[in-house]
Coordinates of C-alpha atoms in Angstrom, one line a residue:
M1 CA -2.1 4.7 49.8
K2 CA -3.6 7.3 47.5
D3 CA -7.1 6.7 46.3
I4 CA -7.2 6.1 42.7
K5 CA -10.2 7.5 40.7
K6 CA -11.4 5.5 37.9
I7 CA -13.2 7.0 34.9
Y8 CA -15.1 5.0 32.5
Y9 CA -16.1 6.1 29.0
N10 CA -18.4 4.6 26.4
S11 CA -15.6 4.1 23.8
I12 CA -17.6 5.9 21.0
Q13 CA -17.6 9.0 23.3
N14 CA -13.8 9.0 23.8
A15 CA -12.0 11.3 21.2
Y16 CA -8.7 9.5 21.5
F17 CA -10.3 6.1 21.2
T18 CA -12.3 7.2 18.2
A19 CA -9.3 8.7 16.4
F20 CA -7.3 5.4 17.1
I21 CA -10.0 3.1 15.8
N22 CA -10.4 5.2 12.7
G23 CA -6.6 4.7 12.1
A24 CA -6.0 8.5 12.4
L25 CA -3.1 8.0 14.9
N26 CA -1.2 5.3 13.1
R27 CA 2.4 5.5 12.0
E28 CA 2.8 6.0 8.2
C29 CA 4.0 2.4 7.8
C30 CA 0.8 1.0 9.2
Y31 CA -1.1 2.1 6.1
K32 CA 1.1 -0.1 4.0
C33 CA 1.8 -2.9 6.4
K34 CA 3.7 -5.8 5.0
F35 CA 2.6 -8.0 7.9
T36 CA -1.1 -8.1 7.1
T37 CA -0.9 -11.6 5.6
E38 CA -1.5 -15.1 6.7
K39 CA 2.3 -15.7 6.6
R40 CA 3.7 -14.0 9.6
V41 CA 7.3 -13.5 10.8
S42 CA 6.4 -13.5 14.6
D43 CA 6.1 -16.7 16.6
I44 CA 2.6 -15.6 18.0
T45 CA 0.1 -12.9 16.8
L46 CA -2.2 -11.4 19.4
A47 CA -5.4 -9.5 18.4
D48 CA -8.9 -8.8 19.5
F49 CA -11.1 -11.6 18.2
W50 CA -14.0 -9.6 16.8
G51 CA -16.9 -11.9 15.6
I52 CA -16.0 -14.8 17.8
N53 CA -19.8 -15.1 18.7
M54 CA -20.5 -16.0 15.1
F55 CA -18.7 -19.4 15.8
S56 CA -19.0 -19.9 19.6
N57 CA -21.3 -18.9 22.4
K58 CA -18.5 -19.7 24.9
F59 CA -17.7 -16.0 25.5
H60 CA -19.6 -12.8 26.4
C61 CA -18.2 -10.4 23.8
D62 CA -18.8 -7.1 25.7
Y63 CA -15.7 -8.2 27.8
G64 CA -13.5 -8.8 24.8
V65 CA -11.8 -12.0 23.6
S66 CA -8.2 -12.3 22.5
L67 CA -7.2 -13.9 19.3
V68 CA -4.0 -15.9 19.4
I69 CA -2.5 -17.2 16.2
I70 CA 0.4 -19.5 16.4
N71 CA 2.8 -19.0 13.7
S72 CA 5.8 -21.2 14.5
D73 CA 7.0 -24.2 16.5
K74 CA 8.5 -21.8 19.1
G75 CA 5.1 -20.0 19.3
N76 CA 3.3 -23.4 19.8
K77 CA 5.8 -24.4 22.6
V78 CA 5.1 -21.0 24.4
F79 CA 1.4 -21.4 23.9
N80 CA 1.4 -25.0 25.2
D81 CA 3.1 -23.8 28.5
I82 CA 0.3 -21.5 29.2
K83 CA -2.8 -23.1 27.7
D84 CA -3.9 -24.7 31.0
T85 CA -4.3 -21.3 32.6
I86 CA -6.7 -19.8 30.0
I87 CA -10.0 -20.5 28.3
I88 CA -9.5 -21.8 24.8
Q89 CA -11.8 -21.9 21.8
E90 CA -10.1 -23.2 18.7
A91 CA -11.1 -21.4 15.5
T92 CA -9.8 -21.4 11.8
Y93 CA -7.9 -18.5 10.2
E94 CA -10.9 -18.0 7.9
Q95 CA -13.2 -17.6 10.9
A96 CA -10.7 -15.2 12.6
K97 CA -10.4 -12.9 9.5
V98 CA -14.2 -12.5 9.0
I99 CA -14.4 -9.3 11.0
N100 CA -10.6 -8.8 11.7
K101 CA -9.7 -7.0 8.5
C102 CA -6.2 -6.1 9.8
L103 CA -5.2 -9.8 9.6
Y104 CA -5.1 -9.5 5.8
E105 CA -5.3 -5.9 4.7
S106 CA -3.7 -2.6 6.0
T107 CA -5.7 0.1 7.8
P108 CA -6.9 2.7 5.3
R109 CA -5.2 6.1 5.7
P110 CA -7.8 8.8 6.6
N111 CA -7.7 12.2 5.2
I112 CA -7.4 13.9 8.6
R113 CA -4.1 12.1 9.5
N114 CA -2.0 14.9 8.0
H115 CA -3.9 17.6 10.0
I116 CA -3.3 15.6 13.2
Y117 CA 0.4 15.2 12.7
D118 CA 0.9 18.7 11.4
N119 CA -0.8 20.3 14.3
I120 CA -0.1 18.1 17.4
D121 CA 2.9 20.1 18.6
E122 CA 1.5 23.6 18.0
N123 CA -2.2 23.2 19.0
P124 CA -2.9 19.6 20.3
Y125 CA -6.6 20.4 21.2
S126 CA -7.4 21.3 17.6
I127 CA -6.7 17.8 16.5
I128 CA -9.2 16.3 19.1
D129 CA -12.3 18.3 17.8
P130 CA -13.1 16.2 14.8
F131 CA -13.4 13.1 17.0
I132 CA -15.6 14.6 19.7
K133 CA -19.1 13.4 19.2
K134 CA -21.6 16.2 18.9
G135 CA -24.9 14.5 19.3
I136 CA -25.9 11.3 17.6
D137 CA -24.1 10.7 14.2
T138 CA -24.0 7.9 11.8
N139 CA -20.8 6.4 13.4
Y140 CA -22.6 6.2 16.7
I141 CA -25.5 4.6 15.2
K142 CA -23.3 2.0 13.5
F143 CA -21.5 1.4 16.8
I144 CA -24.9 0.8 18.5
I145 CA -26.0 -1.6 15.8
K146 CA -22.8 -3.6 15.9
K147 CA -22.9 -3.8 19.7
I148 CA -26.5 -5.3 19.4
L149 CA -25.3 -7.7 16.7
R150 CA -22.3 -8.9 18.7
T151 CA -24.6 -9.9 21.5
N152 CA -27.0 -11.7 19.2
P153 CA -25.0 -14.3 17.0
K154 CA -28.0 -15.7 15.1
L155 CA -29.0 -12.3 13.8
Y156 CA -25.3 -11.5 13.1
K157 CA -24.9 -14.6 11.0
I158 CA -28.2 -13.9 9.0
L159 CA -27.1 -10.3 8.2
Y160 CA -23.5 -11.2 7.3
T161 CA -24.8 -14.0 5.0
I162 CA -27.2 -11.5 3.4
K163 CA -24.4 -9.0 3.0
N164 CA -22.1 -11.4 1.3
K165 CA -24.8 -12.6 -1.2
V166 CA -25.6 -9.0 -2.1
L167 CA -22.0 -8.0 -2.6

């Protein structure tokens, strides 16, 4: 068997991941998504559960936690068939949407999106450059702060409460 080499990146240092998270690689319809609403057409919605540590200390957020939203009787039946094989923490929709904006609003369309799609066939490397981190920038600092906050739920709750009172 051939040896498989695994390469690990800090997500903020990966140009593709950064472009993806910034919404720069989305299809045009994603910027006006009609499914970013509590009423869904699917039986089950799957997403990352950002902010779960605000409501539960059952999970270590650095490893990721999946959000499962049951939208129909059929979805409930499927979920009941597998629920004994997974760790479950119930949460409300209101808790889930605190940090998961895509549950209720479309991804904003970044200005660089046209540049990416206009140039991807002719010069694919030119589209990567804006997303390559050159030293420490404000996005990287925000990333580090959010990572610290995700591992400290009490501090996160305090700052989130202050932010909501100020806004």
